[in-house]
JSON list of C-alpha atoms in Angstrom, two decimals:
[
{"chain": "A", "resi": 273, "resn": "UNK", "atom": "CA", "xyz": [-0.37, -2.29, -11.61]},
{"chain": "A", "resi": 274, "resn": "UNK", "atom": "CA", "xyz": [-3.04, -4.20, -9.71]},
{"chain": "A", "resi": 275, "resn": "UNK", "atom": "CA", "xyz": [-5.58, -3.64, -12.48]},
{"chain": "A", "resi": 276, "resn": "UNK", "atom": "CA", "xyz": [-3.10, -5.10, -14.97]},
{"chain": "A", "resi": 277, "resn": "UNK", "atom": "CA", "xyz": [-3.16, -8.43, -13.12]},
{"chain": "A", "resi": 278, "resn": "UNK", "atom": "CA", "xyz": [-6.64, -9.04, -14.57]},
{"chain": "A", "resi": 279, "resn": "UNK", "atom": "CA", "xyz": [-5.18, -8.83, -18.08]},
{"chain": "A", "resi": 280, "resn": "UNK", "atom": "CA", "xyz": [-2.52, -11.37, -17.14]},
{"chain": "A", "resi": 281, "resn": "UNK", "atom": "CA", "xyz": [-4.87, -13.81, -15.42]},
{"chain": "A", "resi": 282, "resn": "UNK", "atom": "CA", "xyz": [-8.06, -13.22, -17.44]},
{"chain": "A", "resi": 283, "resn": "UNK", "atom": "CA", "xyz": [-10.09, -12.45, -14.31]},
{"chain": "A", "resi": 284, "resn": "UNK", "atom": "CA", "xyz": [-10.17, -9.83, -11.57]},
{"chain": "A", "resi": 285, "resn": "UNK", "atom": "CA", "xyz": [-7.33, -10.22, -9.09]},
{"chain": "A", "resi": 286, "resn": "UNK", "atom": "CA", "xyz": [-8.36, -11.19, -5.55]},
{"chain": "A", "resi": 287, "resn": "UNK", "atom": "CA", "xyz": [-6.52, -8.56, -3.49]},
{"chain": "A", "resi": 288, "resn": "UNK", "atom": "CA", "xyz": [-6.19, -8.23, 0.28]},
{"chain": "A", "resi": 289, "resn": "UNK", "atom": "CA", "xyz": [-5.95, -4.64, 1.51]},
{"chain": "A", "resi": 290, "resn": "UNK", "atom": "CA", "xyz": [-4.08, -5.15, 4.76]},
{"chain": "A", "resi": 291, "resn": "UNK", "atom": "CA", "xyz": [-4.51, -2.40, 7.37]},
{"chain": "A", "resi": 292, "resn": "UNK", "atom": "CA", "xyz": [-7.16, -0.84, 5.15]},
{"chain": "A", "resi": 293, "resn": "UNK", "atom": "CA", "xyz": [-8.05, 2.03, 7.48]},
{"chain": "A", "resi": 294, "resn": "UNK", "atom": "CA", "xyz": [-11.17, 3.88, 6.32]},
{"chain": "A", "resi": 295, "resn": "UNK", "atom": "CA", "xyz": [-10.91, 2.34, 2.84]},
{"chain": "A", "resi": 296, "resn": "UNK", "atom": "CA", "xyz": [-9.37, 4.94, 0.50]},
{"chain": "A", "resi": 297, "resn": "UNK", "atom": "CA", "xyz": [-6.93, 2.48, -1.09]},
{"chain": "A", "resi": 298, "resn": "UNK", "atom": "CA", "xyz": [-9.59, -0.25, -1.01]},
{"chain": "A", "resi": 299, "resn": "UNK", "atom": "CA", "xyz": [-11.84, 2.02, -3.07]},
{"chain": "A", "resi": 300, "resn": "UNK", "atom": "CA", "xyz": [-9.09, 2.82, -5.58]},
{"chain": "A", "resi": 301, "resn": "UNK", "atom": "CA", "xyz": [-8.17, -0.85, -6.03]},
{"chain": "A", "resi": 302, "resn": "UNK", "atom": "CA", "xyz": [-11.84, -1.83, -6.48]},
{"chain": "A", "resi": 303, "resn": "UNK", "atom": "CA", "xyz": [-12.16, 0.93, -9.11]},
{"chain": "A", "resi": 304, "resn": "UNK", "atom": "CA", "xyz": [-9.16, -0.65, -10.88]},
{"chain": "A", "resi": 305, "resn": "UNK", "atom": "CA", "xyz": [-11.19, -3.84, -11.25]},
{"chain": "A", "resi": 306, "resn": "UNK", "atom": "CA", "xyz": [-9.85, -5.87, -8.34]},
{"chain": "A", "resi": 307, "resn": "UNK", "atom": "CA", "xyz": [-12.01, -8.10, -6.13]},
{"chain": "A", "resi": 308, "resn": "UNK", "atom": "CA", "xyz": [-11.17, -6.54, -2.76]},
{"chain": "A", "resi": 309, "resn": "UNK", "atom": "CA", "xyz": [-11.21, -7.61, 0.85]},
{"chain": "A", "resi": 310, "resn": "UNK", "atom": "CA", "xyz": [-10.03, -5.08, 3.38]},
{"chain": "A", "resi": 311, "resn": "UNK", "atom": "CA", "xyz": [-8.71, -5.98, 6.82]},
{"chain": "A", "resi": 312, "resn": "UNK", "atom": "CA", "xyz": [-8.11, -3.81, 9.85]},
{"chain": "A", "resi": 313, "resn": "UNK", "atom": "CA", "xyz": [-7.79, -4.69, 13.53]},
{"chain": "A", "resi": 314, "resn": "UNK", "atom": "CA", "xyz": [-9.76, -1.68, 14.83]},
{"chain": "A", "resi": 315, "resn": "UNK", "atom": "CA", "xyz": [-13.53, -2.38, 14.93]},
{"chain": "A", "resi": 316, "resn": "UNK", "atom": "CA", "xyz": [-14.52, 1.30, 14.58]},
{"chain": "A", "resi": 317, "resn": "UNK", "atom": "CA", "xyz": [-12.22, 1.79, 11.60]},
{"chain": "A", "resi": 318, "resn": "UNK", "atom": "CA", "xyz": [-13.70, -1.32, 9.97]},
{"chain": "A", "resi": 319, "resn": "UNK", "atom": "CA", "xyz": [-17.21, 0.09, 10.38]},
{"chain": "A", "resi": 320, "resn": "UNK", "atom": "CA", "xyz": [-16.13, 3.41, 8.83]},
{"chain": "A", "resi": 321, "resn": "UNK", "atom": "CA", "xyz": [-14.55, 1.55, 5.88]},
{"chain": "A", "resi": 322, "resn": "UNK", "atom": "CA", "xyz": [-17.77, -0.47, 5.42]},
{"chain": "A", "resi": 323, "resn": "UNK", "atom": "CA", "xyz": [-19.85, 2.72, 5.50]},
{"chain": "A", "resi": 324, "resn": "UNK", "atom": "CA", "xyz": [-17.54, 4.37, 2.96]},
{"chain": "A", "resi": 325, "resn": "UNK", "atom": "CA", "xyz": [-17.77, 1.40, 0.60]},
{"chain": "A", "resi": 326, "resn": "UNK", "atom": "CA", "xyz": [-21.56, 1.34, 0.89]},
{"chain": "A", "resi": 327, "resn": "UNK", "atom": "CA", "xyz": [-22.00, 5.11, 0.49]},
{"chain": "A", "resi": 328, "resn": "UNK", "atom": "CA", "xyz": [-19.83, 5.11, -2.63]},
{"chain": "A", "resi": 329, "resn": "UNK", "atom": "CA", "xyz": [-21.69, 2.17, -4.15]},
{"chain": "A", "resi": 330, "resn": "UNK", "atom": "CA", "xyz": [-18.56, 0.04, -4.39]},
{"chain": "A", "resi": 331, "resn": "UNK", "atom": "CA", "xyz": [-19.33, -3.53, -5.33]},
{"chain": "A", "resi": 332, "resn": "UNK", "atom": "CA", "xyz": [-16.97, -6.46, -5.05]},
{"chain": "A", "resi": 333, "resn": "UNK", "atom": "CA", "xyz": [-15.40, -5.26, -1.81]},
{"chain": "A", "resi": 334, "resn": "UNK", "atom": "CA", "xyz": [-15.79, -6.37, 1.80]},
{"chain": "A", "resi": 335, "resn": "UNK", "atom": "CA", "xyz": [-14.07, -5.46, 5.07]},
{"chain": "A", "resi": 336, "resn": "UNK", "atom": "CA", "xyz": [-13.23, -7.71, 7.99]},
{"chain": "A", "resi": 337, "resn": "UNK", "atom": "CA", "xyz": [-11.90, -7.01, 11.48]},
{"chain": "A", "resi": 338, "resn": "UNK", "atom": "CA", "xyz": [-8.74, -8.90, 12.43]},
{"chain": "A", "resi": 339, "resn": "UNK", "atom": "CA", "xyz": [-5.02, -8.59, 13.05]},
{"chain": "A", "resi": 340, "resn": "UNK", "atom": "CA", "xyz": [-3.49, -9.10, 9.60]},
{"chain": "A", "resi": 341, "resn": "UNK", "atom": "CA", "xyz": [-0.51, -10.99, 11.03]},
{"chain": "A", "resi": 342, "resn": "UNK", "atom": "CA", "xyz": [-2.94, -13.85, 11.77]},
{"chain": "A", "resi": 343, "resn": "UNK", "atom": "CA", "xyz": [-4.49, -13.87, 8.27]},
{"chain": "A", "resi": 344, "resn": "UNK", "atom": "CA", "xyz": [-4.09, -16.83, 5.91]},
{"chain": "A", "resi": 345, "resn": "UNK", "atom": "CA", "xyz": [-3.43, -15.19, 2.53]},
{"chain": "A", "resi": 346, "resn": "UNK", "atom": "CA", "xyz": [-3.69, -18.41, 0.50]},
{"chain": "A", "resi": 347, "resn": "UNK", "atom": "CA", "xyz": [-7.03, -17.32, -1.05]},
{"chain": "A", "resi": 348, "resn": "UNK", "atom": "CA", "xyz": [-5.58, -14.09, -2.46]},
{"chain": "A", "resi": 349, "resn": "UNK", "atom": "CA", "xyz": [-3.67, -13.34, -5.64]},
{"chain": "A", "resi": 350, "resn": "UNK", "atom": "CA", "xyz": [-1.99, -10.20, -4.31]},
{"chain": "A", "resi": 351, "resn": "UNK", "atom": "CA", "xyz": [-1.85, -7.87, -1.33]},
{"chain": "A", "resi": 352, "resn": "UNK", "atom": "CA", "xyz": [-1.59, -4.17, -0.59]},
{"chain": "A", "resi": 353, "resn": "UNK", "atom": "CA", "xyz": [-0.25, -3.06, 2.79]},
{"chain": "A", "resi": 354, "resn": "UNK", "atom": "CA", "xyz": [-0.03, 0.38, 4.32]},
{"chain": "A", "resi": 355, "resn": "UNK", "atom": "CA", "xyz": [1.52, -0.36, 7.72]},
{"chain": "A", "resi": 356, "resn": "UNK", "atom": "CA", "xyz": [1.14, 2.03, 10.63]},
{"chain": "A", "resi": 357, "resn": "UNK", "atom": "CA", "xyz": [4.22, 4.24, 10.60]},
{"chain": "A", "resi": 358, "resn": "UNK", "atom": "CA", "xyz": [3.62, 6.22, 13.74]},
{"chain": "A", "resi": 359, "resn": "UNK", "atom": "CA", "xyz": [5.02, 5.66, 17.20]},
{"chain": "A", "resi": 360, "resn": "UNK", "atom": "CA", "xyz": [3.67, 7.53, 20.22]},
{"chain": "A", "resi": 361, "resn": "UNK", "atom": "CA", "xyz": [1.68, 9.79, 17.87]},
{"chain": "A", "resi": 362, "resn": "UNK", "atom": "CA", "xyz": [4.69, 10.83, 15.79]},
{"chain": "A", "resi": 363, "resn": "UNK", "atom": "CA", "xyz": [5.72, 9.71, 12.31]},
{"chain": "A", "resi": 364, "resn": "UNK", "atom": "CA", "xyz": [8.57, 7.21, 12.43]},
{"chain": "A", "resi": 365, "resn": "UNK", "atom": "CA", "xyz": [11.15, 6.32, 9.82]},
{"chain": "A", "resi": 366, "resn": "UNK", "atom": "CA", "xyz": [12.34, 3.27, 11.76]},
{"chain": "A", "resi": 367, "resn": "UNK", "atom": "CA", "xyz": [10.92, 0.09, 10.17]},
{"chain": "A", "resi": 368, "resn": "UNK", "atom": "CA", "xyz": [11.25, -1.65, 13.56]},
{"chain": "A", "resi": 369, "resn": "UNK", "atom": "CA", "xyz": [8.37, 0.53, 14.78]},
{"chain": "A", "resi": 370, "resn": "UNK", "atom": "CA", "xyz": [6.01, -0.46, 11.93]},
{"chain": "A", "resi": 371, "resn": "UNK", "atom": "CA", "xyz": [2.81, -2.33, 12.63]},
{"chain": "A", "resi": 372, "resn": "UNK", "atom": "CA", "xyz": [2.55, -5.01, 11.36]},
{"chain": "A", "resi": 373, "resn": "UNK", "atom": "CA", "xyz": [6.18, -5.84, 11.98]},
{"chain": "A", "resi": 374, "resn": "UNK", "atom": "CA", "xyz": [8.97, -5.47, 9.44]},
{"chain": "A", "resi": 375, "resn": "UNK", "atom": "CA", "xyz": [9.43, -9.26, 9.47]},
{"chain": "A", "resi": 376, "resn": "UNK", "atom": "CA", "xyz": [5.77, -9.57, 8.41]},
{"chain": "A", "resi": 377, "resn": "UNK", "atom": "CA", "xyz": [6.37, -7.03, 5.62]},
{"chain": "A", "resi": 378, "resn": "UNK", "atom": "CA", "xyz": [9.37, -8.91, 4.25]},
{"chain": "A", "resi": 379, "resn": "UNK", "atom": "CA", "xyz": [7.53, -12.24, 4.48]},
{"chain": "A", "resi": 380, "resn": "UNK", "atom": "CA", "xyz": [4.56, -10.74, 2.61]},
{"chain": "A", "resi": 381, "resn": "UNK", "atom": "CA", "xyz": [6.79, -9.40, -0.16]},
{"chain": "A", "resi": 382, "resn": "UNK", "atom": "CA", "xyz": [8.34, -12.86, -0.58]},
{"chain": "A", "resi": 383, "resn": "UNK", "atom": "CA", "xyz": [5.01, -14.70, -0.46]},
{"chain": "A", "resi": 384, "resn": "UNK", "atom": "CA", "xyz": [2.89, -13.16, -3.21]},
{"chain": "A", "resi": 385, "resn": "UNK", "atom": "CA", "xyz": [2.68, -10.13, -5.48]},
{"chain": "A", "resi": 386, "resn": "UNK", "atom": "CA", "xyz": [2.43, -7.21, -3.10]},
{"chain": "A", "resi": 387, "resn": "UNK", "atom": "CA", "xyz": [2.75, -3.46, -2.74]},
{"chain": "A", "resi": 388, "resn": "UNK", "atom": "CA", "xyz": [3.79, -2.00, 0.61]},
{"chain": "A", "resi": 389, "resn": "UNK", "atom": "CA", "xyz": [3.83, 1.72, 1.41]},
{"chain": "A", "resi": 390, "resn": "UNK", "atom": "CA", "xyz": [6.92, 2.68, 3.39]},
{"chain": "A", "resi": 391, "resn": "UNK", "atom": "CA", "xyz": [8.56, 5.86, 4.59]},
{"chain": "A", "resi": 392, "resn": "UNK", "atom": "CA", "xyz": [10.58, 7.50, 1.80]},
{"chain": "A", "resi": 393, "resn": "UNK", "atom": "CA", "xyz": [13.72, 7.52, 3.92]},
{"chain": "A", "resi": 394, "resn": "UNK", "atom": "CA", "xyz": [13.90, 3.73, 4.12]},
{"chain": "A", "resi": 395, "resn": "UNK", "atom": "CA", "xyz": [17.52, 2.55, 4.09]},
{"chain": "A", "resi": 396, "resn": "UNK", "atom": "CA", "xyz": [18.35, 1.06, 0.68]},
{"chain": "A", "resi": 397, "resn": "UNK", "atom": "CA", "xyz": [20.16, -1.89, 2.22]},
{"chain": "A", "resi": 398, "resn": "UNK", "atom": "CA", "xyz": [17.03, -3.27, 3.94]},
{"chain": "A", "resi": 399, "resn": "UNK", "atom": "CA", "xyz": [14.91, -3.43, 0.77]},
{"chain": "A", "resi": 400, "resn": "UNK", "atom": "CA", "xyz": [14.66, -7.17, 0.10]},
{"chain": "A", "resi": 401, "resn": "UNK", "atom": "CA", "xyz": [16.40, -8.60, -2.97]},
{"chain": "A", "resi": 402, "resn": "UNK", "atom": "CA", "xyz": [14.12, -8.84, -5.99]},
{"chain": "A", "resi": 403, "resn": "UNK", "atom": "CA", "xyz": [11.83, -6.07, -4.71]},
{"chain": "A", "resi": 404, "resn": "UNK", "atom": "CA", "xyz": [11.36, -2.83, -6.65]},
{"chain": "A", "resi": 405, "resn": "UNK", "atom": "CA", "xyz": [11.25, 0.40, -4.65]},
{"chain": "A", "resi": 406, "resn": "UNK", "atom": "CA", "xyz": [9.45, 3.42, -6.08]},
{"chain": "A", "resi": 407, "resn": "UNK", "atom": "CA", "xyz": [9.80, 6.88, -4.55]},
{"chain": "A", "resi": 408, "resn": "UNK", "atom": "CA", "xyz": [6.83, 9.16, -5.22]},
{"chain": "A", "resi": 409, "resn": "UNK", "atom": "CA", "xyz": [7.15, 12.94, -5.39]},
{"chain": "A", "resi": 410, "resn": "UNK", "atom": "CA", "xyz": [4.21, 15.36, -5.60]},
{"chain": "A", "resi": 411, "resn": "UNK", "atom": "CA", "xyz": [4.89, 18.93, -6.69]},
{"chain": "A", "resi": 412, "resn": "UNK", "atom": "CA", "xyz": [8.58, 18.46, -5.92]},
{"chain": "A", "resi": 413, "resn": "UNK", "atom": "CA", "xyz": [8.11, 17.09, -2.39]},
{"chain": "A", "resi": 414, "resn": "UNK", "atom": "CA", "xyz": [9.01, 13.47, -1.63]},
{"chain": "A", "resi": 415, "resn": "UNK", "atom": "CA", "xyz": [5.82, 11.94, -0.17]},
{"chain": "A", "resi": 416, "resn": "UNK", "atom": "CA", "xyz": [6.23, 8.17, 0.09]},
{"chain": "A", "resi": 417, "resn": "UNK", "atom": "CA", "xyz": [7.87, 5.06, -1.20]},
{"chain": "A", "resi": 418, "resn": "UNK", "atom": "CA", "xyz": [6.29, 1.80, -2.33]},
{"chain": "A", "resi": 419, "resn": "UNK", "atom": "CA", "xyz": [7.85, -1.65, -2.36]},
{"chain": "A", "resi": 420, "resn": "UNK", "atom": "CA", "xyz": [6.62, -3.83, -5.27]},
{"chain": "A", "resi": 421, "resn": "UNK", "atom": "CA", "xyz": [7.10, -7.61, -5.44]},
{"chain": "A", "resi": 422, "resn": "UNK", "atom": "CA", "xyz": [6.25, -10.52, -7.69]},
{"chain": "A", "resi": 423, "resn": "UNK", "atom": "CA", "xyz": [4.09, -9.81, -10.73]},
{"chain": "A", "resi": 424, "resn": "UNK", "atom": "CA", "xyz": [3.61, -6.21, -9.52]},
{"chain": "A", "resi": 425, "resn": "UNK", "atom": "CA", "xyz": [7.32, -5.39, -9.80]},
{"chain": "A", "resi": 426, "resn": "UNK", "atom": "CA", "xyz": [8.73, -4.18, -13.10]},
{"chain": "A", "resi": 427, "resn": "UNK", "atom": "CA", "xyz": [11.14, -6.81, -14.45]},
{"chain": "A", "resi": 428, "resn": "UNK", "atom": "CA", "xyz": [14.74, -5.62, -14.30]},
{"chain": "A", "resi": 429, "resn": "UNK", "atom": "CA", "xyz": [13.91, -2.46, -12.31]},
{"chain": "A", "resi": 430, "resn": "UNK", "atom": "CA", "xyz": [15.24, -2.21, -8.76]},
{"chain": "A", "resi": 431, "resn": "UNK", "atom": "CA", "xyz": [14.68, 1.53, -8.14]},
{"chain": "A", "resi": 432, "resn": "UNK", "atom": "CA", "xyz": [12.28, 4.05, -9.67]},
{"chain": "A", "resi": 433, "resn": "UNK", "atom": "CA", "xyz": [11.23, 7.65, -9.03]},
{"chain": "A", "resi": 434, "resn": "UNK", "atom": "CA", "xyz": [7.81, 8.93, -10.01]},
{"chain": "A", "resi": 435, "resn": "UNK", "atom": "CA", "xyz": [7.20, 12.66, -10.19]},
{"chain": "A", "resi": 436, "resn": "UNK", "atom": "CA", "xyz": [3.55, 13.70, -9.99]},
{"chain": "A", "resi": 437, "resn": "UNK", "atom": "CA", "xyz": [2.72, 17.21, -11.19]},
{"chain": "A", "resi": 438, "resn": "UNK", "atom": "CA", "xyz": [0.10, 19.44, -9.64]},
{"chain": "A", "resi": 439, "resn": "UNK", "atom": "CA", "xyz": [-3.41, 18.64, -10.81]},
{"chain": "A", "resi": 440, "resn": "UNK", "atom": "CA", "xyz": [-5.64, 21.49, -11.94]},
{"chain": "A", "resi": 441, "resn": "UNK", "atom": "CA", "xyz": [-4.58, 24.98, -12.95]},
{"chain": "A", "resi": 442, "resn": "UNK", "atom": "CA", "xyz": [-0.94, 25.66, -13.59]},
{"chain": "A", "resi": 443, "resn": "UNK", "atom": "CA", "xyz": [0.66, 27.11, -10.45]},
{"chain": "A", "resi": 444, "resn": "UNK", "atom": "CA", "xyz": [1.60, 30.79, -10.57]},
{"chain": "A", "resi": 445, "resn": "UNK", "atom": "CA", "xyz": [5.26, 31.61, -10.75]},
{"chain": "A", "resi": 446, "resn": "UNK", "atom": "CA", "xyz": [6.72, 34.30, -8.55]},
{"chain": "A", "resi": 447, "resn": "UNK", "atom": "CA", "xyz": [9.39, 36.65, -9.89]}
]
């Protein structure tokens, strides 16, 4: 979806990867043709992301250290956010425990085209109006959900399920 923005705008989309971690999503979005800037508040994580970008020969991507809730997004066309969904070392399904905050997430979704990874058990009633939610299943197990807004959302689609099959050899069946 992010790569398709270039077709719409006739140039690579300037995308902010918020809470980029070690840069896996940053790498994938750069490979899709986006001009990427990653942001994370942890200095060590930022250095790892920079090293990963450099070692993989990724061009058109940079990483900066800051708290994304302080970032001015006016220079970006779109954003990708994978908020921290752990509390006291355990996975949480409560959006009030997300970092950045749920209010930041909803503001981001209303501000520009964005994709936000969320826990798959997110209550339907808190998904903002006009935002598409996509549940992603891999090999029959529900893995995550993504909120899509703006030009990244599919017109007229409020809910979607994507089933990803196993890659590689066909799994053996047991009798």
